[in-house]
């Protein structure tokens, strides 16, 4: 069988990856296949132990899979000899959770490391450092040591170092997991800005759905060494299929109404029913006055419990918690009508 | 201070010089041979850059065996080897051979521990950037471990001062030997006290120098 990989579109193609660790007898990767398109930011999200760390480390063969194929920029990584692999690795930048900077090298010397390794002369290294420092906002920190920097600044050095040898691909291994929320947003904005400016392809792993929501174009959800769901970030967020995905999505979208609030809501009148639902407004009908239409057409009382507008990957969507009151048949027809408009209606309570 | 005759002054100075010579030469050899052994132990270890159990296990065994042998016994046991290297089995020069061997084994383990202290993440990052194994060792491992390597050398130097006191057994001389011969065997407690005082100052000086160097290379 011949894989047809179009390098103009596919930056990273992983297929049928398997990896078992004898230690602890765990299956880290269980038949994982994935395609990352050139120029996109692809996120892999999962809990710790889901195998996402192992997966991203197979891309530059820090981890060798037991079986499968790894194609990066059209190159079959597993077919490379040592020298070929080193050359290929220079075309793949990597950023780490704990930065992994050399403590005894200054910022400039850290960034110079991949260039030194590649045998670039000192003058060319200096020129490249001067070019890249402003790109990551570290102009004044050229001669500082890592111990003198904040976490966010350290990660900026990590990113500058990863991009020093002008790779086309950037791997981010939990790049913001050791940072506070504000710094996380700064670093994510930096990564997205660099992707736009330098035409990078970014593959990142994270356990925070907020990271995916902030910068990813597409996302894959991992569990027990398998990819259980993947797609455009907007689709996965608004139409999660797997329970684990729903759980992750709930982290950032906000899912249910607190029990204490539910207890305070008025009960249905005799003969009527009550349905508390979450409605996600996305798609062409998301701007219609759906609530008042449902109320009028189906003769329902609607209690608005909460509501807000959010944005994923530049696309707006709304989330509301609503209480519907009325005769059972009317309520069900009303909810089904809303579903028929393409809104995502999930029952929270009766 | 009647005991501090010009002759005794000469004896003290000569002994100090012998101690410096034994400790200095022993340490120099130990660093030169101990570091390669430590690197070999580190890179061939089960978690190393190129695991080689068939090399790692025997090497570790030799290092341990040398370290387990009491110095006074090691000194006598390797007399034929000492004669081969130094041309004689007695005197300061001859004492340097067993001192260097004991310190090499000791330092190899201390160095190996210092190398293990290096953050594996930094090494992994270097691998991800396409560094060769040699580049990882010379540009990452050794520079990152430098504070630990210097601290280990300081510990070894101080231990060598202690070991060198036993060198008197094969005529190596030195301050420890002077203290035993005059302070103990000739009942001159003043000489013993002086020798101990000089040794304390000597060790303090080494430790302070080592600590200062560690601080200088730490960049923290």
Coordinates of C-alpha atoms in Angstrom, one line a residue:
Chain A
X1 CA 0.0 0.0 0.0
X2 CA 1.3 3.4 -0.9
X3 CA 0.4 6.4 1.2
X4 CA -0.5 9.4 -0.8
X5 CA 0.8 12.4 1.1
X6 CA 0.6 15.8 -0.5
X7 CA 3.3 17.8 1.1
X8 CA 1.7 21.0 0.0
X9 CA -1.2 20.3 2.3
X10 CA -0.1 17.7 4.9
X11 CA 2.8 18.8 7.2
X12 CA 2.7 15.8 9.6
X13 CA 1.1 12.5 8.9
X14 CA 1.0 9.8 11.6
X15 CA -0.6 6.5 10.8
X16 CA -1.2 3.4 12.9
X17 CA 1.1 4.4 15.7
X18 CA 1.5 1.9 18.5
X19 CA 3.7 2.1 21.6
X20 CA 3.7 0.0 24.7
X21 CA 5.9 0.6 27.7
X22 CA 7.1 -2.5 29.4
X23 CA 7.5 -0.5 32.6
X24 CA 4.0 -0.5 34.1
X25 CA 2.8 -2.6 31.2
X26 CA 0.9 0.4 29.7
X27 CA -0.3 1.0 26.1
X28 CA 0.6 4.7 25.4
X29 CA -0.4 4.7 21.8
X30 CA -3.1 2.3 20.4
X31 CA -3.4 2.6 16.7
X32 CA -3.2 6.4 16.4
X33 CA -3.5 8.1 13.1
X34 CA -3.5 11.9 12.6
X35 CA -2.9 14.4 9.9
X36 CA -1.8 17.9 10.5
X37 CA -2.2 20.3 7.6
X38 CA 0.5 22.9 6.7
X39 CA -0.1 26.2 8.4
X40 CA -2.7 25.1 10.9
X41 CA -2.5 25.0 14.7
X42 CA -3.5 21.5 15.7
X43 CA -4.2 20.7 19.4
X44 CA -4.3 17.3 21.1
X45 CA -6.1 17.4 24.3
X46 CA -6.4 14.7 27.0
X47 CA -5.9 14.0 30.6
X48 CA -2.5 13.0 31.9
X49 CA -1.7 9.5 30.9
X50 CA -3.8 9.6 27.8
X51 CA -0.8 9.2 25.6
X52 CA -0.6 12.7 24.2
X53 CA 2.9 13.3 25.4
X54 CA 4.2 10.1 23.9
X55 CA 2.4 11.0 20.7
X56 CA 4.0 14.4 20.2
X57 CA 7.4 12.9 21.0
X58 CA 7.1 10.4 18.2
X59 CA 6.9 13.2 15.6
X60 CA 10.6 14.0 16.0
X61 CA 11.4 10.5 17.3
X62 CA 12.3 11.4 20.8
X63 CA 10.1 8.4 21.3
X64 CA 10.2 5.5 18.8
X65 CA 6.9 3.8 18.1
X66 CA 6.6 0.0 18.1
X67 CA 4.7 0.2 14.8
X68 CA 3.3 2.8 12.4
X69 CA 4.4 5.4 10.0
X70 CA 5.6 9.0 10.7
X71 CA 5.8 11.4 7.8
X72 CA 7.0 14.9 8.5
X73 CA 7.2 17.4 5.6
X74 CA 7.0 14.5 3.2
X75 CA 9.9 12.7 4.8
X76 CA 9.5 9.1 6.2
X77 CA 11.1 9.7 9.7
X78 CA 11.5 6.0 10.5
X79 CA 13.6 5.4 7.4
X80 CA 16.2 8.0 8.3
X81 CA 19.7 7.1 9.6
X82 CA 21.2 9.0 12.5
X83 CA 22.6 11.9 10.5
X84 CA 19.4 12.2 8.5
X85 CA 17.3 12.2 11.7
X86 CA 19.5 14.9 13.2
X87 CA 19.0 17.0 10.0
X88 CA 15.2 16.4 10.1
X89 CA 15.1 17.4 13.7
X90 CA 16.6 20.7 12.9
X91 CA 13.5 21.4 10.8
X92 CA 11.2 20.7 13.7
X93 CA 11.2 23.1 16.6
X94 CA 10.1 22.0 20.0
X95 CA 8.9 23.9 23.1
X96 CA 8.7 22.3 26.5
X97 CA 6.6 22.6 29.6
X98 CA 9.6 23.3 31.8
X99 CA 11.4 25.3 29.2
X100 CA 14.5 23.1 29.4
X101 CA 17.0 26.0 29.0
X102 CA 20.7 25.7 29.7
X103 CA 21.1 27.3 33.1
X104 CA 24.7 28.4 32.5
X105 CA 24.0 30.0 29.1
X106 CA 22.6 33.5 28.6
X107 CA 19.4 34.1 26.6
X108 CA 21.5 34.7 23.5
X109 CA 23.7 31.6 24.1
X110 CA 20.6 29.5 24.6
X111 CA 19.1 30.7 21.3
X112 CA 22.4 30.1 19.6
X113 CA 22.5 26.4 20.7
X114 CA 20.6 24.9 17.8
X115 CA 22.7 27.1 15.4
X116 CA 26.0 25.9 17.0
X117 CA 24.8 22.3 16.7
X118 CA 24.1 22.9 13.0
X119 CA 27.6 24.3 12.6
X120 CA 26.6 27.9 11.8
X121 CA 29.6 30.3 12.1
X122 CA 29.6 32.8 15.0
X123 CA 28.7 35.9 12.9
X124 CA 25.7 34.2 11.3
X125 CA 24.6 33.1 14.8
X126 CA 24.8 36.6 16.1
X127 CA 22.8 37.9 13.1
X128 CA 20.1 35.3 13.6
X129 CA 19.8 36.1 17.3
X130 CA 19.5 39.8 16.6
X131 CA 16.7 38.9 14.2
X132 CA 14.8 36.6 16.5
X133 CA 15.0 38.4 19.9
X134 CA 12.5 41.2 18.8
X135 CA 10.2 38.6 17.4
X136 CA 9.6 37.1 20.8
X137 CA 9.8 40.4 22.7
X138 CA 13.2 39.8 24.5
X139 CA 15.3 42.7 23.1
X140 CA 16.5 43.8 26.5
X141 CA 17.3 40.3 27.9
X142 CA 20.0 39.2 25.5
X143 CA 22.6 38.7 28.2
X144 CA 20.4 37.6 31.1
X145 CA 20.6 34.1 32.5
X146 CA 17.5 32.0 32.7
X147 CA 17.4 32.2 36.5
X148 CA 16.9 36.0 36.2
X149 CA 13.8 35.6 34.0
X150 CA 10.1 35.0 34.8
X151 CA 8.3 31.9 33.6
X152 CA 6.8 33.7 30.6
X153 CA 10.2 35.1 29.6
X154 CA 11.8 31.7 29.9
X155 CA 9.2 30.3 27.6
X156 CA 9.9 33.1 25.1
X157 CA 13.5 32.0 25.1
X158 CA 12.3 28.5 24.6
X159 CA 10.2 29.6 21.6
X160 CA 13.1 31.7 20.2
X161 CA 15.4 28.7 20.5
X162 CA 12.9 26.4 18.8
X163 CA 12.6 28.8 15.9
X164 CA 16.2 29.8 15.6
X165 CA 17.0 27.3 12.8
X166 CA 13.9 28.4 10.9
X167 CA 11.9 25.2 11.2
X168 CA 8.6 24.8 9.3
X169 CA 7.0 22.9 12.2
X170 CA 6.7 23.7 15.8
X171 CA 5.9 21.1 18.5
X172 CA 4.6 22.5 21.8
X173 CA 4.7 20.0 24.6
X174 CA 2.4 21.5 27.3
X175 CA 4.1 24.8 26.6
X176 CA 1.9 26.9 28.8
X177 CA 1.1 24.4 31.6
X178 CA 3.7 25.8 34.0
X179 CA 2.5 29.4 33.5
X180 CA -0.2 31.5 35.2
X181 CA -3.4 32.2 33.2
X182 CA -2.3 35.7 32.1
X183 CA 1.1 34.6 30.9
X184 CA -0.5 31.6 29.2
X185 CA -2.6 34.0 27.1
X186 CA 0.4 36.0 26.2
X187 CA 2.4 33.0 25.1
X188 CA -0.5 31.6 23.1
X189 CA -0.9 34.9 21.4
X190 CA 2.8 34.9 20.6
X191 CA 2.6 31.4 19.2
X192 CA -0.4 32.3 17.0
X193 CA 1.3 35.5 15.8
X194 CA 4.5 33.6 14.9
X195 CA 2.5 31.0 13.0
X196 CA 0.9 33.8 11.0
X197 CA 4.1 35.6 10.3
X198 CA 6.4 32.6 9.7
X199 CA 3.9 30.2 8.1
X200 CA 4.5 27.7 10.8
X201 CA 2.6 24.5 11.3
X202 CA 2.0 24.0 15.0
X203 CA 1.2 20.7 16.8
X204 CA 0.5 21.2 20.5
X205 CA -0.6 19.0 23.3
X206 CA -2.3 20.3 26.4
X207 CA -4.7 19.2 29.2
X208 CA -6.4 22.6 29.1
X209 CA -9.3 23.1 26.8
X210 CA -8.8 26.8 27.2
X211 CA -5.5 26.6 25.2
X212 CA -7.4 24.8 22.4
X213 CA -10.1 27.3 22.5
X214 CA -7.7 30.2 22.3
X215 CA -5.5 29.3 19.4
X216 CA -6.2 25.9 17.7
X217 CA -7.8 25.4 14.3
X218 CA -8.5 21.7 14.8
X219 CA -8.4 19.5 17.8
X220 CA -8.1 15.8 18.6
X221 CA -9.2 14.4 21.9
X222 CA -7.1 11.5 23.3
X223 CA -8.1 8.9 25.9
X224 CA -6.3 5.6 26.8
X225 CA -3.9 5.9 23.9
X226 CA -6.6 6.5 21.3
X227 CA -8.0 9.5 19.5
X228 CA -11.7 9.4 20.4
X229 CA -12.8 12.5 18.5
X230 CA -11.4 15.1 16.2
X231 CA -12.5 17.9 14.0
X232 CA -12.6 21.7 13.7
X233 CA -12.4 23.3 17.1
X234 CA -15.7 25.1 16.7
X235 CA -17.5 21.9 15.8
X236 CA -16.0 19.9 18.6
X237 CA -16.9 22.6 21.1
X238 CA -20.4 23.1 19.9
X239 CA -21.2 19.4 19.1
X240 CA -19.1 17.2 21.3
X241 CA -19.9 13.6 20.8
X242 CA -17.9 11.6 23.4
X243 CA -18.5 11.9 27.1
X244 CA -14.8 12.8 27.7
X245 CA -15.0 15.5 25.1
X246 CA -18.2 16.9 26.6
X247 CA -16.4 17.0 30.0
X248 CA -13.5 18.9 28.5
X249 CA -15.8 21.3 26.6
X250 CA -17.8 21.9 29.8
X251 CA -14.6 23.2 31.4
X252 CA -14.5 26.3 29.1
X253 CA -18.1 26.6 28.0
X254 CA -19.8 26.2 31.3
X255 CA -22.2 23.4 31.4
X256 CA -24.7 23.1 34.1
X257 CA -26.7 25.2 36.4
X258 CA -25.6 24.9 40.1
X259 CA -27.8 22.5 42.1
X260 CA -28.6 25.3 44.6
X261 CA -30.0 27.4 41.7
X262 CA -32.0 24.5 40.3
X263 CA -33.6 24.0 43.7
X264 CA -34.9 27.6 43.7
X265 CA -36.5 27.4 40.3
X266 CA -40.3 27.3 40.3
X267 CA -41.9 23.9 39.7
X268 CA -44.3 23.3 36.9
X269 CA -48.0 24.0 37.4
X270 CA -50.3 20.9 37.8
X271 CA -50.6 19.2 34.4
X272 CA -47.6 21.0 33.0
X273 CA -43.9 19.8 32.8
X274 CA -40.7 21.6 33.3
X275 CA -37.5 21.1 31.2
X276 CA -34.2 22.8 32.1
X277 CA -32.0 22.8 29.1
X278 CA -28.7 24.2 27.9
X279 CA -28.9 25.6 24.4
X280 CA -25.8 26.4 22.3
X281 CA -26.5 28.9 19.6
X282 CA -24.2 28.3 16.6
X283 CA -24.7 28.2 12.9
X284 CA -27.0 30.2 10.6
X285 CA -29.9 30.4 13.0
X286 CA -27.9 31.5 16.0
X287 CA -28.9 35.1 15.7
X288 CA -32.7 34.5 15.5
X289 CA -35.0 35.4 18.3
X290 CA -35.5 31.7 19.0
X291 CA -36.6 32.0 22.6
X292 CA -39.5 34.4 22.0
X293 CA -40.5 32.5 18.8
X294 CA -40.7 29.2 20.8
X295 CA -42.6 30.9 23.4
X296 CA -45.2 32.3 21.0
X297 CA -45.5 29.4 18.6
X298 CA -45.8 26.7 21.2
X299 CA -47.4 28.6 24.0
X300 CA -44.6 28.0 26.5
X301 CA -43.3 30.0 29.4
X302 CA -39.6 30.4 29.2
X303 CA -37.4 31.2 32.1
X304 CA -33.9 32.5 31.2
X305 CA -31.5 31.2 33.9
X306 CA -28.2 32.3 32.3
X307 CA -26.8 33.3 29.0
X308 CA -23.6 34.6 27.4
X309 CA -21.8 35.0 24.1
X310 CA -18.4 33.5 23.5
X311 CA -16.0 33.1 20.6
X312 CA -14.1 30.0 19.4
X313 CA -11.4 30.4 16.7
X314 CA -13.0 33.7 15.8
X315 CA -16.5 32.3 15.5
X316 CA -19.1 33.6 17.9
X317 CA -21.6 31.4 19.7
X318 CA -24.1 31.7 22.5
X319 CA -24.8 29.5 25.5
X320 CA -28.0 29.8 27.5
X321 CA -29.6 27.8 30.3
X322 CA -33.4 28.0 29.9
X323 CA -36.3 26.6 31.7
X324 CA -39.4 25.6 29.6
X325 CA -42.8 25.3 31.2
X326 CA -46.0 24.0 29.6
X327 CA -47.9 20.9 28.6
X328 CA -45.5 18.1 27.8
X329 CA -46.4 17.7 24.1
X330 CA -45.9 21.4 23.6
X331 CA -42.6 21.5 25.4
X332 CA -41.2 18.6 23.4
X333 CA -42.3 20.1 20.1
X334 CA -40.7 23.4 21.1
X335 CA -37.4 21.8 22.0
X336 CA -37.5 19.7 18.8
X337 CA -38.2 22.8 16.7
X338 CA -35.1 24.5 18.2
X339 CA -33.0 21.4 17.4
X340 CA -34.4 21.5 13.9
X341 CA -32.9 25.0 13.6
X342 CA -29.4 23.5 14.2
X343 CA -29.2 24.6 17.8
X344 CA -27.6 22.2 20.3
X345 CA -30.2 21.5 23.0
X346 CA -29.1 19.4 26.0
X347 CA -31.4 18.6 28.9
X348 CA -29.9 19.5 32.3
X349 CA -32.8 18.7 34.6
X350 CA -36.6 18.1 34.6
Chain B
X1 CA 58.2 27.8 71.7
X2 CA 61.4 26.1 72.4
X3 CA 60.3 23.1 70.4
X4 CA 60.0 25.2 67.2
X5 CA 63.7 25.0 66.3
X6 CA 64.9 25.9 62.8
X7 CA 65.2 22.2 62.1
X8 CA 61.6 21.6 63.1
X9 CA 60.5 24.6 61.0
X10 CA 62.2 23.0 58.0
X11 CA 60.6 19.7 58.8
X12 CA 57.1 21.3 58.9
X13 CA 57.7 23.2 55.6
X14 CA 59.0 20.1 53.9
X15 CA 56.0 18.1 55.2
X16 CA 53.6 20.7 54.0
X17 CA 55.1 20.7 50.6
X18 CA 54.9 16.9 50.5
X19 CA 51.2 17.0 51.4
X20 CA 50.5 19.6 48.8
X21 CA 52.4 17.5 46.2
X22 CA 50.6 14.3 47.1
X23 CA 47.2 15.9 47.2
X24 CA 47.7 18.1 44.1
X25 CA 49.2 15.4 41.9
X26 CA 46.8 12.8 43.2
X27 CA 43.8 15.1 42.5
X28 CA 45.1 16.1 39.0
X29 CA 45.4 12.5 38.0
X30 CA 42.0 11.7 39.6
X31 CA 40.2 14.5 37.7
X32 CA 41.9 13.6 34.4
X33 CA 41.0 9.9 34.6
X34 CA 37.9 10.1 36.8
X35 CA 35.9 12.4 34.5
X36 CA 36.1 10.1 31.4
X37 CA 35.2 7.1 33.6
X38 CA 32.2 9.1 35.1
X39 CA 31.1 10.1 31.6
X40 CA 31.4 6.5 30.4
X41 CA 29.4 5.3 33.5
X42 CA 26.8 7.9 32.8
X43 CA 26.3 7.5 29.0
X44 CA 26.4 3.6 29.2
X45 CA 24.0 3.5 32.2
X46 CA 20.5 2.1 31.7
X47 CA 19.0 5.6 31.4
X48 CA 22.0 7.0 29.5
X49 CA 22.5 8.2 25.9
X50 CA 23.8 4.8 24.7
X51 CA 23.0 2.1 27.3
X52 CA 25.8 -0.6 27.2
X53 CA 25.2 -2.9 30.2
X54 CA 28.2 -5.1 29.2
X55 CA 30.5 -2.1 29.7
X56 CA 28.7 -0.3 32.4
X57 CA 28.4 -3.2 34.9
X58 CA 32.1 -4.3 34.9
X59 CA 33.3 -0.7 35.0
X60 CA 31.0 0.1 38.0
X61 CA 32.2 -3.1 39.7
X62 CA 35.9 -2.0 39.4
X63 CA 35.1 1.4 40.7
X64 CA 33.2 0.0 43.7
X65 CA 35.9 -2.6 44.4
X66 CA 38.6 0.1 44.5
X67 CA 36.4 2.3 46.7
X68 CA 35.7 -0.6 49.1
X69 CA 39.4 -1.4 49.7
X70 CA 40.7 0.5 52.7
X71 CA 43.4 2.9 51.6
X72 CA 46.2 1.5 53.8
X73 CA 45.6 -1.9 52.2
X74 CA 45.3 -0.6 48.7
X75 CA 48.6 1.2 49.2
X76 CA 50.4 -2.1 50.0
X77 CA 48.5 -4.3 47.6
X78 CA 49.5 -2.3 44.5
X79 CA 53.2 -2.0 45.4
X80 CA 54.2 -3.9 42.2
X81 CA 52.2 -1.5 40.1
X82 CA 53.5 1.5 42.0
X83 CA 57.1 0.3 41.3
X84 CA 56.2 0.0 37.6
X85 CA 54.8 3.5 37.4
X86 CA 57.0 5.5 39.8
X87 CA 60.2 3.3 39.6
X88 CA 60.2 2.9 43.3
X89 CA 57.8 1.8 46.0
X90 CA 58.8 4.3 48.7
X91 CA 58.8 8.0 49.0
X92 CA 56.4 10.9 48.1
X93 CA 56.4 10.1 44.4
X94 CA 55.5 6.4 45.1
X95 CA 52.7 7.5 47.5
X96 CA 51.1 9.6 44.7
X97 CA 50.2 6.4 42.7
X98 CA 47.9 4.7 45.3
X99 CA 46.5 8.2 46.2
X100 CA 45.6 8.9 42.6
X101 CA 44.0 5.5 42.2
X102 CA 41.9 5.8 45.3
X103 CA 40.9 9.3 44.4
X104 CA 40.1 8.4 40.8
X105 CA 37.6 5.7 41.9
X106 CA 36.1 8.1 44.5
X107 CA 35.9 11.0 42.1
X108 CA 34.4 8.9 39.3
X109 CA 31.4 8.1 41.4
X110 CA 31.0 11.7 42.7
X111 CA 31.3 13.0 39.1
X112 CA 28.8 10.4 37.9
X113 CA 26.3 11.7 40.5
X114 CA 27.0 15.3 39.5
X115 CA 26.2 14.3 35.9
X116 CA 23.0 12.6 36.9
X117 CA 21.9 15.9 38.6
X118 CA 21.7 17.6 35.2
X119 CA 18.1 18.2 34.2
X120 CA 17.2 15.4 31.7
X121 CA 14.9 17.9 30.0
X122 CA 17.9 20.0 28.8
X123 CA 19.4 16.9 27.3
X124 CA 16.2 16.0 25.6
X125 CA 15.9 19.5 24.2
X126 CA 19.4 19.1 22.8
X127 CA 18.4 15.8 21.2
X128 CA 15.3 17.5 19.7
X129 CA 17.5 20.2 18.2
X130 CA 19.5 17.6 16.3
X131 CA 22.7 17.5 18.5
X132 CA 25.1 14.6 18.2
X133 CA 25.9 12.6 21.3
X134 CA 29.3 14.2 21.5
X135 CA 27.8 17.6 21.3
X136 CA 25.4 16.7 24.0
X137 CA 28.3 15.6 26.3
X138 CA 30.6 18.6 25.5
X139 CA 28.0 21.4 25.1
X140 CA 25.3 20.4 27.5
X141 CA 26.2 17.7 30.0
X142 CA 29.6 18.8 31.2
X143 CA 28.8 22.6 31.2
X144 CA 25.5 22.1 33.0
X145 CA 27.2 19.8 35.6
X146 CA 30.1 22.1 36.1
X147 CA 29.1 23.4 39.6
X148 CA 28.5 19.8 40.7
X149 CA 31.8 18.7 39.2
X150 CA 33.7 21.4 41.1
X151 CA 31.9 20.6 44.3
X152 CA 32.8 17.0 43.9
X153 CA 36.5 17.8 43.3
X154 CA 36.5 19.9 46.5
X155 CA 35.2 16.9 48.4
X156 CA 37.8 14.7 46.8
X157 CA 40.6 17.1 47.6
X158 CA 39.6 17.2 51.3
X159 CA 39.5 13.4 51.4
X160 CA 42.9 13.2 49.8
X161 CA 44.3 15.3 52.6
X162 CA 43.1 12.6 55.0
X163 CA 44.4 9.7 52.8
X164 CA 47.8 11.4 52.5
X165 CA 48.3 11.1 56.2
X166 CA 48.6 7.3 55.7
X167 CA 51.3 7.8 53.1
X168 CA 53.8 7.7 55.9
X169 CA 53.4 3.9 55.9
X170 CA 55.3 3.8 52.6
X171 CA 57.6 6.7 53.4
X172 CA 55.6 9.3 51.6
X173 CA 56.1 11.9 54.2
X174 CA 53.7 14.8 54.6
X175 CA 52.1 16.5 57.5
X176 CA 50.1 13.5 58.8
X177 CA 53.3 11.5 58.9
X178 CA 55.2 14.2 60.7
X179 CA 52.4 14.4 63.3
X180 CA 52.6 10.7 64.0
X181 CA 56.4 10.5 64.1
X182 CA 57.1 13.5 66.2
X183 CA 53.8 14.4 68.0
X184 CA 52.9 10.8 68.9
X185 CA 56.0 8.6 68.8
X186 CA 58.4 11.3 70.2
X187 CA 55.8 12.7 72.7
X188 CA 55.8 16.2 71.2
X189 CA 52.2 17.3 71.6
X190 CA 53.1 20.8 70.3
X191 CA 54.1 19.3 67.0
X192 CA 50.9 17.3 66.8
X193 CA 48.8 20.4 67.6
X194 CA 50.7 22.4 65.0
X195 CA 50.2 19.7 62.3
X196 CA 46.5 19.5 63.0
X197 CA 46.1 23.3 62.9
X198 CA 47.9 23.5 59.6
X199 CA 45.8 20.7 58.2
X200 CA 42.6 22.4 59.4
X201 CA 43.6 25.7 57.8
X202 CA 44.6 23.8 54.6
X203 CA 41.3 22.0 54.4
X204 CA 39.4 25.2 55.1
X205 CA 41.3 27.0 52.3
X206 CA 40.5 24.2 49.9
X207 CA 36.8 24.2 50.8
X208 CA 36.5 28.0 50.5
X209 CA 38.2 28.0 47.2
X210 CA 35.9 25.2 46.0
X211 CA 32.7 27.0 47.2
X212 CA 33.8 30.3 45.6
X213 CA 34.4 28.5 42.3
X214 CA 31.0 26.8 42.5
X215 CA 29.3 30.1 43.1
X216 CA 31.2 31.7 40.2
X217 CA 30.0 29.1 37.6
X218 CA 26.4 28.7 38.9
X219 CA 24.7 31.7 37.2
X220 CA 21.7 31.5 39.5

